[in-house]
CSV table of C-alpha atoms in Angstrom, one decimal:
chain,number,residue,atom,x,y,z
A,797,UNK,CA,32.4,2.8,6.1
A,798,UNK,CA,33.7,4.7,9.1
A,799,UNK,CA,33.4,2.1,11.9
A,800,UNK,CA,34.3,2.8,15.5
A,801,UNK,CA,36.5,0.4,17.5
A,802,UNK,CA,33.6,-1.7,18.6
A,803,UNK,CA,32.2,-2.1,15.1
A,804,UNK,CA,35.7,-2.9,13.8
A,805,UNK,CA,36.1,-5.6,16.5
A,806,UNK,CA,32.7,-7.1,15.7
A,807,UNK,CA,33.5,-7.2,12.0
A,808,UNK,CA,36.9,-8.8,12.7
A,809,UNK,CA,35.1,-11.5,14.8
A,810,UNK,CA,32.7,-12.2,12.0
A,811,UNK,CA,35.6,-12.6,9.6
A,812,UNK,CA,37.2,-15.2,11.9
A,813,UNK,CA,33.9,-17.0,12.8
A,814,UNK,CA,31.3,-16.4,10.0
A,815,UNK,CA,28.8,-18.6,11.9
A,816,UNK,CA,28.5,-15.8,14.6
A,817,UNK,CA,26.5,-13.8,12.1
A,818,UNK,CA,23.0,-14.7,10.9
A,819,UNK,CA,22.8,-16.6,7.6
A,820,UNK,CA,21.1,-13.7,5.9
A,821,UNK,CA,24.0,-11.5,6.8
A,822,UNK,CA,26.7,-14.0,5.7
A,823,UNK,CA,25.0,-14.5,2.4
A,824,UNK,CA,24.8,-10.8,1.5
A,825,UNK,CA,26.2,-10.4,-2.1
A,826,UNK,CA,29.6,-8.7,-2.3
A,827,UNK,CA,29.2,-7.5,-5.8
A,828,UNK,CA,26.3,-6.4,-7.9
A,829,UNK,CA,26.7,-9.4,-10.1
A,830,UNK,CA,25.9,-11.6,-7.1
A,831,UNK,CA,22.6,-9.8,-6.4
A,832,UNK,CA,19.6,-12.1,-6.9
A,833,UNK,CA,16.6,-10.4,-8.6
A,834,UNK,CA,16.2,-6.7,-9.4
A,835,UNK,CA,17.9,-7.1,-12.7
A,836,UNK,CA,15.9,-4.1,-14.1
A,837,UNK,CA,18.0,-1.9,-11.8
A,838,UNK,CA,21.4,-3.5,-12.6
A,839,UNK,CA,21.7,-3.0,-16.3
A,840,UNK,CA,25.0,-1.3,-17.6
A,841,UNK,CA,24.9,2.4,-17.0
A,842,UNK,CA,22.2,2.1,-14.3
A,843,UNK,CA,22.5,4.5,-11.3
A,844,UNK,CA,23.6,1.7,-9.1
A,845,UNK,CA,26.3,0.6,-11.5
A,846,UNK,CA,27.5,4.2,-11.5
A,847,UNK,CA,27.5,4.4,-7.8
A,848,UNK,CA,30.0,1.6,-7.5
A,849,UNK,CA,32.3,3.3,-10.1
A,850,UNK,CA,31.2,1.5,-13.2
A,851,UNK,CA,30.8,3.7,-16.3
A,852,UNK,CA,32.5,6.5,-18.1
A,853,UNK,CA,32.3,9.1,-15.3
A,854,UNK,CA,33.1,12.6,-16.5
A,855,UNK,CA,30.9,15.6,-15.7
A,856,UNK,CA,27.8,13.5,-15.1
A,857,UNK,CA,28.3,12.2,-11.6
A,858,UNK,CA,26.3,9.5,-9.9
A,859,UNK,CA,22.8,10.5,-8.7
A,860,UNK,CA,21.3,10.2,-5.3
A,861,UNK,CA,18.7,7.4,-5.2
A,862,UNK,CA,15.7,6.3,-3.2
A,863,UNK,CA,15.2,2.6,-3.0
A,864,UNK,CA,11.6,1.7,-2.5
A,865,UNK,CA,10.3,-1.8,-2.0
A,866,UNK,CA,8.9,-4.4,0.3
A,867,UNK,CA,11.0,-5.9,3.2
A,868,UNK,CA,13.6,-8.4,2.1
A,869,UNK,CA,13.9,-7.3,-1.5
A,870,UNK,CA,17.5,-6.1,-1.2
A,871,UNK,CA,17.5,-2.5,-0.3
A,872,UNK,CA,20.1,-2.8,2.5
A,873,UNK,CA,22.0,-5.4,0.4
A,874,UNK,CA,22.4,-3.0,-2.5
A,875,UNK,CA,23.7,-0.3,-0.2
A,876,UNK,CA,26.1,-2.9,1.4
A,877,UNK,CA,27.4,-3.8,-2.1
A,878,UNK,CA,28.0,-0.1,-2.9
A,879,UNK,CA,29.9,0.2,0.4
A,880,UNK,CA,32.2,-2.7,-0.4
A,881,UNK,CA,32.7,-1.9,-4.1
A,882,UNK,CA,33.1,1.8,-4.1
A,883,UNK,CA,36.3,3.8,-3.3
A,884,UNK,CA,34.1,6.5,-1.9
A,885,UNK,CA,33.7,7.3,1.7
A,886,UNK,CA,30.7,5.4,2.9
A,887,UNK,CA,28.5,6.3,6.0
A,888,UNK,CA,25.5,4.5,7.2
A,889,UNK,CA,22.6,5.9,9.3
A,890,UNK,CA,19.3,4.6,10.4
A,891,UNK,CA,16.3,7.0,10.6
A,892,UNK,CA,15.2,5.0,13.7
A,893,UNK,CA,18.1,6.2,15.8
A,894,UNK,CA,19.6,9.1,13.9
A,895,UNK,CA,18.4,12.7,13.9
A,896,UNK,CA,19.3,16.1,12.5
A,897,UNK,CA,22.5,16.3,14.6
A,898,UNK,CA,23.9,13.1,13.1
A,899,UNK,CA,22.9,14.1,9.6
A,900,UNK,CA,24.7,17.4,10.0
A,901,UNK,CA,27.8,15.7,11.3
A,902,UNK,CA,27.9,13.5,8.2
A,903,UNK,CA,27.4,16.5,6.0
A,904,UNK,CA,30.2,18.4,7.7
A,905,UNK,CA,32.5,15.4,7.4
A,906,UNK,CA,31.6,15.0,3.8
A,907,UNK,CA,32.5,18.6,3.0
A,908,UNK,CA,35.8,18.3,4.8
A,909,UNK,CA,36.6,15.0,2.9
A,910,UNK,CA,35.7,16.6,-0.4
A,911,UNK,CA,37.7,19.8,0.2
A,912,UNK,CA,40.7,18.3,1.9
A,913,UNK,CA,41.1,14.9,0.2
A,914,UNK,CA,38.9,15.0,-2.8
A,915,UNK,CA,37.0,12.1,-1.4
A,916,UNK,CA,33.3,11.8,-2.2
A,917,UNK,CA,30.8,10.6,0.4
A,918,UNK,CA,28.0,8.1,0.0
A,919,UNK,CA,25.4,8.2,2.8
A,920,UNK,CA,23.1,5.3,3.2
A,921,UNK,CA,20.0,6.3,5.2
A,922,UNK,CA,17.7,3.3,6.1
A,923,UNK,CA,14.0,3.8,6.9
A,924,UNK,CA,14.0,7.3,5.6
A,925,UNK,CA,10.2,7.4,6.0
A,926,UNK,CA,10.7,7.6,9.7
A,927,UNK,CA,12.4,11.0,9.3
A,928,UNK,CA,10.1,14.0,9.9
A,929,UNK,CA,9.8,16.8,7.3
A,930,UNK,CA,12.3,18.9,9.1
A,931,UNK,CA,14.8,16.0,9.4
A,932,UNK,CA,14.5,15.3,5.6
A,933,UNK,CA,14.9,19.1,4.9
A,934,UNK,CA,18.3,18.9,6.6
A,935,UNK,CA,19.5,16.6,3.7
A,936,UNK,CA,18.5,19.0,0.9
A,937,UNK,CA,21.6,21.3,0.7
A,938,UNK,CA,24.0,18.3,0.8
A,939,UNK,CA,22.1,16.4,-1.9
A,940,UNK,CA,21.6,19.4,-4.1
A,941,UNK,CA,25.2,20.5,-4.0
A,942,UNK,CA,26.4,16.9,-4.1
A,943,UNK,CA,28.4,17.1,-0.9
A,944,UNK,CA,26.9,13.6,-0.4
A,945,UNK,CA,25.4,11.0,-2.7
A,946,UNK,CA,22.4,9.7,-0.9
A,947,UNK,CA,21.1,6.2,-0.9
A,948,UNK,CA,17.8,6.2,1.0
A,949,UNK,CA,15.7,3.1,1.6
A,950,UNK,CA,12.0,2.9,2.5
A,951,UNK,CA,9.3,0.3,2.6
A,952,UNK,CA,6.6,3.0,2.4
A,953,UNK,CA,5.3,4.8,-0.7
A,954,UNK,CA,7.8,7.7,-1.0
A,955,UNK,CA,5.2,9.9,-2.6
A,956,UNK,CA,3.5,9.9,0.8
A,957,UNK,CA,6.5,9.6,3.1
A,958,UNK,CA,9.4,11.5,1.4
A,959,UNK,CA,9.2,15.3,0.9
A,960,UNK,CA,8.8,16.5,-2.7
A,961,UNK,CA,12.1,18.5,-2.8
A,962,UNK,CA,14.1,15.5,-1.9
A,963,UNK,CA,12.2,13.3,-4.4
A,964,UNK,CA,12.9,15.8,-7.2
A,965,UNK,CA,16.6,15.7,-6.4
A,966,UNK,CA,16.9,11.9,-6.4
A,967,UNK,CA,16.1,9.0,-8.7
A,968,UNK,CA,13.4,6.7,-7.4
A,969,UNK,CA,14.2,3.1,-7.9
A,970,UNK,CA,11.4,0.6,-7.3
A,971,UNK,CA,12.4,-2.9,-6.1
A,972,UNK,CA,10.1,-5.8,-6.9
A,973,UNK,CA,9.3,-8.8,-4.6
A,974,UNK,CA,11.6,-11.6,-5.4
A,975,UNK,CA,10.2,-14.4,-7.6
A,976,UNK,CA,10.2,-18.0,-6.5
A,977,UNK,CA,13.1,-18.6,-8.9
A,978,UNK,CA,15.1,-15.8,-7.4
A,979,UNK,CA,14.5,-17.2,-3.9
A,980,UNK,CA,15.2,-20.8,-5.0
A,981,UNK,CA,18.6,-19.7,-6.4
A,982,UNK,CA,19.3,-17.9,-3.2
A,983,UNK,CA,18.4,-20.9,-1.0
A,984,UNK,CA,20.5,-23.3,-3.0
A,985,UNK,CA,23.5,-20.9,-2.9
A,986,UNK,CA,23.1,-20.7,0.9
A,987,UNK,CA,23.0,-24.4,1.3
A,988,UNK,CA,26.2,-25.0,-0.6
A,989,UNK,CA,28.3,-21.9,0.0
A,990,UNK,CA,31.3,-21.7,2.3
A,991,UNK,CA,29.7,-18.6,3.7
A,992,UNK,CA,26.5,-20.5,4.2
A,993,UNK,CA,25.6,-24.0,5.4
A,994,UNK,CA,28.5,-25.8,3.5
A,995,UNK,CA,26.3,-28.7,2.4
A,996,UNK,CA,25.6,-29.7,6.0
A,997,UNK,CA,22.0,-30.5,5.1
A,998,UNK,CA,19.9,-30.9,2.0
A,999,UNK,CA,16.5,-29.3,1.3
A,1000,UNK,CA,14.1,-31.7,-0.4
A,1001,UNK,CA,11.7,-30.3,-3.0
A,1002,UNK,CA,8.6,-30.4,-0.9
A,1003,UNK,CA,10.4,-28.5,1.9
A,1004,UNK,CA,11.8,-26.0,-0.6
A,1005,UNK,CA,8.4,-25.3,-2.0
A,1006,UNK,CA,7.0,-24.8,1.5
A,1007,UNK,CA,9.9,-22.5,2.4
A,1008,UNK,CA,9.1,-20.4,-0.7
A,1009,UNK,CA,5.5,-20.1,0.3
A,1010,UNK,CA,6.6,-19.0,3.8
A,1011,UNK,CA,9.0,-16.4,2.4
A,1012,UNK,CA,6.4,-14.5,0.4
A,1013,UNK,CA,9.1,-12.9,-1.8
A,1014,UNK,CA,11.2,-11.8,1.2
A,1015,UNK,CA,14.9,-13.0,1.0
A,1016,UNK,CA,15.6,-12.3,4.6
A,1017,UNK,CA,12.7,-14.3,5.8
A,1018,UNK,CA,13.6,-17.2,3.5
A,1019,UNK,CA,17.2,-17.3,4.8
A,1020,UNK,CA,16.1,-16.9,8.5
A,1021,UNK,CA,13.7,-19.8,8.1
A,1022,UNK,CA,16.3,-21.9,6.3
A,1023,UNK,CA,18.8,-21.3,9.1
A,1024,UNK,CA,16.4,-22.2,11.8
A,1025,UNK,CA,15.2,-25.4,10.1
A,1026,UNK,CA,18.7,-26.4,9.3
A,1027,UNK,CA,19.7,-26.0,13.0
A,1028,UNK,CA,16.7,-28.1,14.0
A,1029,UNK,CA,17.6,-30.9,11.5
A,1030,UNK,CA,21.2,-31.0,12.6
A,1031,UNK,CA,20.1,-31.2,16.3
A,1032,UNK,CA,18.0,-34.2,15.3
A,1033,UNK,CA,20.9,-35.8,13.4
A,1034,UNK,CA,18.9,-35.6,10.2
A,1035,UNK,CA,20.7,-35.1,6.8
A,1036,UNK,CA,17.6,-33.5,5.3
A,1037,UNK,CA,15.4,-30.6,6.3
A,1038,UNK,CA,12.1,-32.6,6.2
A,1039,UNK,CA,8.8,-30.9,5.7
A,1040,UNK,CA,7.8,-31.9,9.3
A,1041,UNK,CA,10.9,-30.3,10.7
A,1042,UNK,CA,10.4,-27.1,8.7
A,1043,UNK,CA,6.7,-26.9,9.8
A,1044,UNK,CA,7.7,-27.4,13.4
A,1045,UNK,CA,10.4,-24.8,13.2
A,1046,UNK,CA,8.5,-22.1,11.3
A,1047,UNK,CA,4.9,-22.0,12.7
A,1048,UNK,CA,3.3,-20.1,9.8
A,1049,UNK,CA,4.0,-17.5,7.1
A,1050,UNK,CA,4.0,-13.9,8.3
A,1051,UNK,CA,1.7,-12.0,5.9
A,1052,UNK,CA,3.2,-9.0,4.3
A,1053,UNK,CA,1.0,-6.2,5.6
A,1054,UNK,CA,1.9,-2.9,7.2
A,1055,UNK,CA,-1.0,-1.4,9.1
A,1056,UNK,CA,0.6,2.1,8.9
A,1057,UNK,CA,2.0,2.0,5.4
A,1058,UNK,CA,0.7,1.7,1.8
A,1059,UNK,CA,0.1,-2.1,2.2
A,1060,UNK,CA,-2.7,-1.0,4.5
A,1061,UNK,CA,-4.4,0.8,1.6
A,1062,UNK,CA,-3.4,-1.6,-1.1
A,1063,UNK,CA,-4.9,-4.7,0.6
A,1064,UNK,CA,-8.0,-2.7,1.6
A,1065,UNK,CA,-8.4,-1.6,-2.0
A,1066,UNK,CA,-8.0,-5.1,-3.3
A,1067,UNK,CA,-10.7,-6.3,-0.9
A,1068,UNK,CA,-13.2,-3.7,-2.1
A,1069,UNK,CA,-12.3,-4.3,-5.8
A,1070,UNK,CA,-12.8,-8.0,-5.3
A,1071,UNK,CA,-16.2,-7.4,-3.8
A,1072,UNK,CA,-17.1,-5.1,-6.7
A,1073,UNK,CA,-15.9,-7.8,-9.1
A,1074,UNK,CA,-18.1,-10.4,-7.4
A,1075,UNK,CA,-15.0,-12.6,-6.6
A,1076,UNK,CA,-16.0,-13.9,-3.2
A,1077,UNK,CA,-12.9,-16.1,-2.8
A,1078,UNK,CA,-10.4,-13.2,-3.6
A,1079,UNK,CA,-12.4,-11.0,-1.2
A,1080,UNK,CA,-12.1,-13.5,1.6
A,1081,UNK,CA,-8.4,-13.9,0.9
A,1082,UNK,CA,-7.8,-10.1,1.4
A,1083,UNK,CA,-10.1,-10.1,4.4
A,1084,UNK,CA,-8.1,-12.9,5.9
A,1085,UNK,CA,-4.8,-11.0,5.3
A,1086,UNK,CA,-6.2,-7.9,7.1
A,1087,UNK,CA,-7.5,-9.9,10.0
A,1088,UNK,CA,-4.3,-11.9,10.4
A,1089,UNK,CA,-2.2,-8.7,10.4
A,1090,UNK,CA,-4.3,-7.3,13.2
A,1091,UNK,CA,-6.2,-4.6,11.2
A,1092,UNK,CA,-8.7,-2.6,13.2
A,1093,UNK,CA,-12.0,-4.5,12.5
A,1094,UNK,CA,-13.9,-1.1,12.6
A,1095,UNK,CA,-11.8,0.0,9.6
A,1096,UNK,CA,-12.8,-3.1,7.6
A,1097,UNK,CA,-16.5,-2.7,8.6
A,1098,UNK,CA,-16.4,1.0,7.4
A,1099,UNK,CA,-15.0,-0.1,4.1
A,1100,UNK,CA,-17.8,-2.7,3.7
A,1101,UNK,CA,-20.5,-0.1,4.5
A,1102,UNK,CA,-19.1,2.2,1.8
A,1103,UNK,CA,-19.0,-0.7,-0.7
A,1104,UNK,CA,-22.6,-1.5,0.0
A,1105,UNK,CA,-23.7,1.9,-1.3
A,1106,UNK,CA,-20.9,2.6,-3.8
A,1107,UNK,CA,-21.0,-0.7,-5.7
A,1108,UNK,CA,-24.4,-2.4,-4.8
A,1109,UNK,CA,-26.9,0.2,-4.0
A,1110,UNK,CA,-30.5,-0.6,-4.9
A,1111,UNK,CA,-29.5,-3.7,-6.8
A,1112,UNK,CA,-29.7,-5.3,-3.4
A,1113,UNK,CA,-31.4,-3.0,-0.8
A,1114,UNK,CA,-30.4,-5.4,1.9
A,1115,UNK,CA,-26.6,-4.9,1.3
A,1116,UNK,CA,-26.4,-1.7,3.3
A,1117,UNK,CA,-28.4,-3.0,6.3
A,1118,UNK,CA,-26.1,-6.1,6.4
A,1119,UNK,CA,-23.0,-4.0,6.3
A,1120,UNK,CA,-24.3,-1.6,9.0
A,1121,UNK,CA,-25.3,-4.6,11.2
A,1122,UNK,CA,-21.8,-6.1,10.7
A,1123,UNK,CA,-20.3,-2.8,11.8
A,1124,UNK,CA,-22.4,-2.6,14.9
A,1125,UNK,CA,-21.7,-6.3,15.8
A,1126,UNK,CA,-17.9,-5.8,15.3
A,1127,UNK,CA,-18.0,-2.8,17.6
A,1128,UNK,CA,-19.7,-4.9,20.3
A,1129,UNK,CA,-17.7,-8.1,20.1
A,1130,UNK,CA,-14.3,-7.4,18.6
A,1131,UNK,CA,-11.8,-10.0,17.5
A,1132,UNK,CA,-11.6,-13.0,17.2
A,1133,UNK,CA,-15.3,-13.5,16.9
A,1134,UNK,CA,-15.7,-10.4,14.7
A,1135,UNK,CA,-13.9,-12.3,11.9
A,1136,UNK,CA,-17.1,-14.4,11.5
A,1137,UNK,CA,-19.3,-11.3,11.2
A,1138,UNK,CA,-16.9,-9.7,8.7
A,1139,UNK,CA,-16.8,-12.9,6.7
A,1140,UNK,CA,-20.7,-13.0,6.7
A,1141,UNK,CA,-20.9,-9.4,5.4
A,1142,UNK,CA,-18.1,-9.8,2.8
A,1143,UNK,CA,-19.7,-12.9,1.3
A,1144,UNK,CA,-23.1,-11.2,1.1
A,1145,UNK,CA,-21.7,-8.1,-0.6
A,1146,UNK,CA,-19.5,-10.1,-3.0
A,1147,UNK,CA,-22.4,-12.2,-4.2
A,1148,UNK,CA,-24.9,-9.4,-4.3
A,1149,UNK,CA,-26.0,-8.0,-7.7
A,1150,UNK,CA,-24.0,-4.8,-8.4
A,1151,UNK,CA,-25.0,-1.3,-9.4
A,1152,UNK,CA,-23.1,2.0,-9.1
A,1153,UNK,CA,-26.1,4.0,-10.1
A,1154,UNK,CA,-26.4,5.6,-6.6
A,1155,UNK,CA,-22.7,6.6,-6.9
A,1156,UNK,CA,-22.9,8.1,-10.4
A,1157,UNK,CA,-26.2,9.8,-9.5
A,1158,UNK,CA,-24.8,11.9,-6.6
A,1159,UNK,CA,-21.6,12.5,-8.6
A,1160,UNK,CA,-23.5,14.0,-11.5
A,1161,UNK,CA,-25.6,16.1,-9.2
A,1162,UNK,CA,-22.6,17.4,-7.3
A,1163,UNK,CA,-20.8,18.2,-10.6
A,1164,UNK,CA,-23.8,20.4,-11.7
A,1165,UNK,CA,-23.8,22.2,-8.3
A,1166,UNK,CA,-20.1,22.9,-8.4
A,1167,UNK,CA,-20.5,24.3,-12.0
A,1168,UNK,CA,-23.1,26.7,-10.7
A,1169,UNK,CA,-26.1,25.0,-12.3
A,1170,UNK,CA,-28.5,25.7,-9.4
A,1171,UNK,CA,-31.0,28.4,-9.9
A,1172,UNK,CA,-33.7,29.6,-7.5
A,1173,UNK,CA,-36.1,27.1,-5.9
A,1174,UNK,CA,-39.4,27.2,-7.7
A,1175,UNK,CA,-41.9,29.5,-5.9
A,1176,UNK,CA,-44.5,26.8,-5.3
A,1177,UNK,CA,-41.9,24.7,-3.4
A,1178,UNK,CA,-40.7,27.4,-1.1
A,1179,UNK,CA,-41.6,27.5,2.6
A,1180,UNK,CA,-45.0,29.0,3.1
A,1181,UNK,CA,-45.4,28.5,6.9
A,1182,UNK,CA,-44.2,31.9,8.1
A,1183,UNK,CA,-46.2,35.1,8.1
A,1184,UNK,CA,-46.0,37.1,4.9
A,1185,UNK,CA,-44.9,34.1,2.8
A,1186,UNK,CA,-48.1,34.1,0.8
A,1187,UNK,CA,-47.6,37.8,-0.2
A,1188,UNK,CA,-44.2,36.7,-1.6
A,1189,UNK,CA,-45.9,34.0,-3.6
A,1190,UNK,CA,-44.2,31.2,-1.7
A,1191,UNK,CA,-45.9,27.8,-1.7
A,1192,UNK,CA,-48.7,29.2,-4.0
A,1193,UNK,CA,-49.9,26.6,-6.5
A,1194,UNK,CA,-48.2,23.7,-4.8
A,1195,UNK,CA,-50.2,20.4,-5.4
A,1196,UNK,CA,-50.1,18.0,-2.4
A,1197,UNK,CA,-49.4,14.5,-4.0
A,1198,UNK,CA,-51.3,12.6,-1.3
A,1199,UNK,CA,-54.5,14.3,-2.4
A,1200,UNK,CA,-54.3,12.6,-5.8
A,1201,UNK,CA,-55.4,9.0,-6.6
A,1202,UNK,CA,-52.0,8.0,-8.0
A,1203,UNK,CA,-50.0,9.9,-5.3
A,1204,UNK,CA,-48.0,11.9,-7.8
A,1205,UNK,CA,-48.5,15.4,-9.1
A,1206,UNK,CA,-47.4,16.8,-12.4
A,1207,UNK,CA,-45.5,19.8,-11.2
A,1208,UNK,CA,-41.9,21.1,-11.5
A,1209,UNK,CA,-39.6,20.3,-8.6
A,1210,UNK,CA,-36.1,21.1,-9.9
A,1211,UNK,CA,-34.9,24.6,-10.6
A,1212,UNK,CA,-35.8,25.9,-14.1
A,1213,UNK,CA,-32.3,25.3,-15.4
A,1214,UNK,CA,-32.3,21.7,-14.4
A,1215,UNK,CA,-36.0,20.8,-14.7
A,1216,UNK,CA,-35.4,18.0,-17.2
A,1217,UNK,CA,-32.0,16.9,-15.9
A,1218,UNK,CA,-31.8,13.1,-15.0
A,1219,UNK,CA,-29.2,12.0,-12.5
A,1220,UNK,CA,-30.3,8.5,-11.4
A,1221,UNK,CA,-29.9,5.9,-14.2
A,1222,UNK,CA,-30.9,2.6,-12.6
A,1223,UNK,CA,-29.6,-0.7,-13.9
A,1224,UNK,CA,-31.7,-3.8,-14.5
A,1225,UNK,CA,-29.5,-5.7,-12.0
A,1226,UNK,CA,-31.3,-7.5,-9.2
A,1227,UNK,CA,-33.9,-5.5,-7.3
A,1228,UNK,CA,-32.9,-2.3,-9.1
A,1229,UNK,CA,-35.0,-3.5,-12.0
A,1230,UNK,CA,-38.0,-2.6,-9.9
A,1231,UNK,CA,-36.6,0.9,-9.3
A,1232,UNK,CA,-35.9,1.3,-13.0
A,1233,UNK,CA,-39.6,0.7,-13.7
A,1234,UNK,CA,-40.6,3.1,-10.9
A,1235,UNK,CA,-38.2,5.9,-12.3
A,1236,UNK,CA,-39.6,5.5,-15.8
A,1237,UNK,CA,-43.2,5.7,-14.5
A,1238,UNK,CA,-42.7,8.7,-12.2
A,1239,UNK,CA,-40.7,10.7,-14.7
A,1240,UNK,CA,-43.5,10.2,-17.2
A,1241,UNK,CA,-46.2,11.3,-14.8
A,1242,UNK,CA,-44.2,14.3,-13.7
A,1243,UNK,CA,-44.2,15.4,-17.3
A,1244,UNK,CA,-40.4,15.3,-17.4
A,1245,UNK,CA,-38.5,15.4,-20.7
A,1246,UNK,CA,-35.1,13.6,-20.8
A,1247,UNK,CA,-32.1,15.9,-21.1
């Protein structure tokens, strides 16, 4: 680290009075062996082990890494451990406040430290997804020439938020949400540790289980809630953090959902796949997560309209009108009442019979068109309304179906190359069984052969 005078003073104060820092900060691991969870990243010889100086060294130096994972899974913690354990020069920047100027200053300092003192530099860049392409570009020469070893942290999918050249020069390490067992161990350590609550209160099993639910795999959230509840219990003079005290202190669990990140797409995808799978309860769960996180109700309604055609189609001809009506209602009323309309439509779509025949039909037709299987429009189907069309043979021989008793004429409609091509393959699910019978009957009366 290279702290200024104010940072050094703040750290000195925290050393003297640990309670001046949040519990989550006080309980940060000081070595990799103290890290809870992420054991798949901490095996001997792993990039993180090499960053703290473990391993044989030699010509294969430590690699730059990008840490990707949900909030509270340990990205900043791992960087903190590296800063404490390594003998390298450690610099920390946040993409929220830093820009190209600050990055270049770090790189210049790193080159001087390497050339003058043989000291390597580790740069921890938090929230790298907030850097623009140009800002990320400024890191490339330093990473490529190993003037710095980069540890970058992001909560967003790096394949979308980090430029490809930087990804190719770094190792991508994916952090997983912490398990309940991981968080349980962390909470119990915080309760008893000298750096933590020093056994000032206890956490009964029912309160512990509720705290785990609130945390949702986020260590920072778990420790923040524990600290708040412990403070409330001590103020009341209670030796235990009761479930009532915990519920009073922490109103509800904050749902992990980022409207601007990949969670936005992951939860929306789960909603549609649950509808497709006819699991109405799972669909309502994901709908609730989107609503609770403040998702745009018009976005949800658009996804439902797509699902109505993509996954239900003619198996339930009412599915699309229901979804369209929901979208119109949502646009007029907004939240909170729009939640009722979205629930109405989601339940209807989830429980409707399913067919993707409309989806596969247009897909197959589009594929033929893209491959050049088109051919001229048959002469009898061409426009015959303009002067001279008859001389060209346009519309000659066309049979008007309404003039026939059965309302269908045995004539060729598709181009010659595709005259027997069948795109629509209806299922026998729900109302589509009726369409399956109609398709079979009409193709027969059109004189069509199956291809």
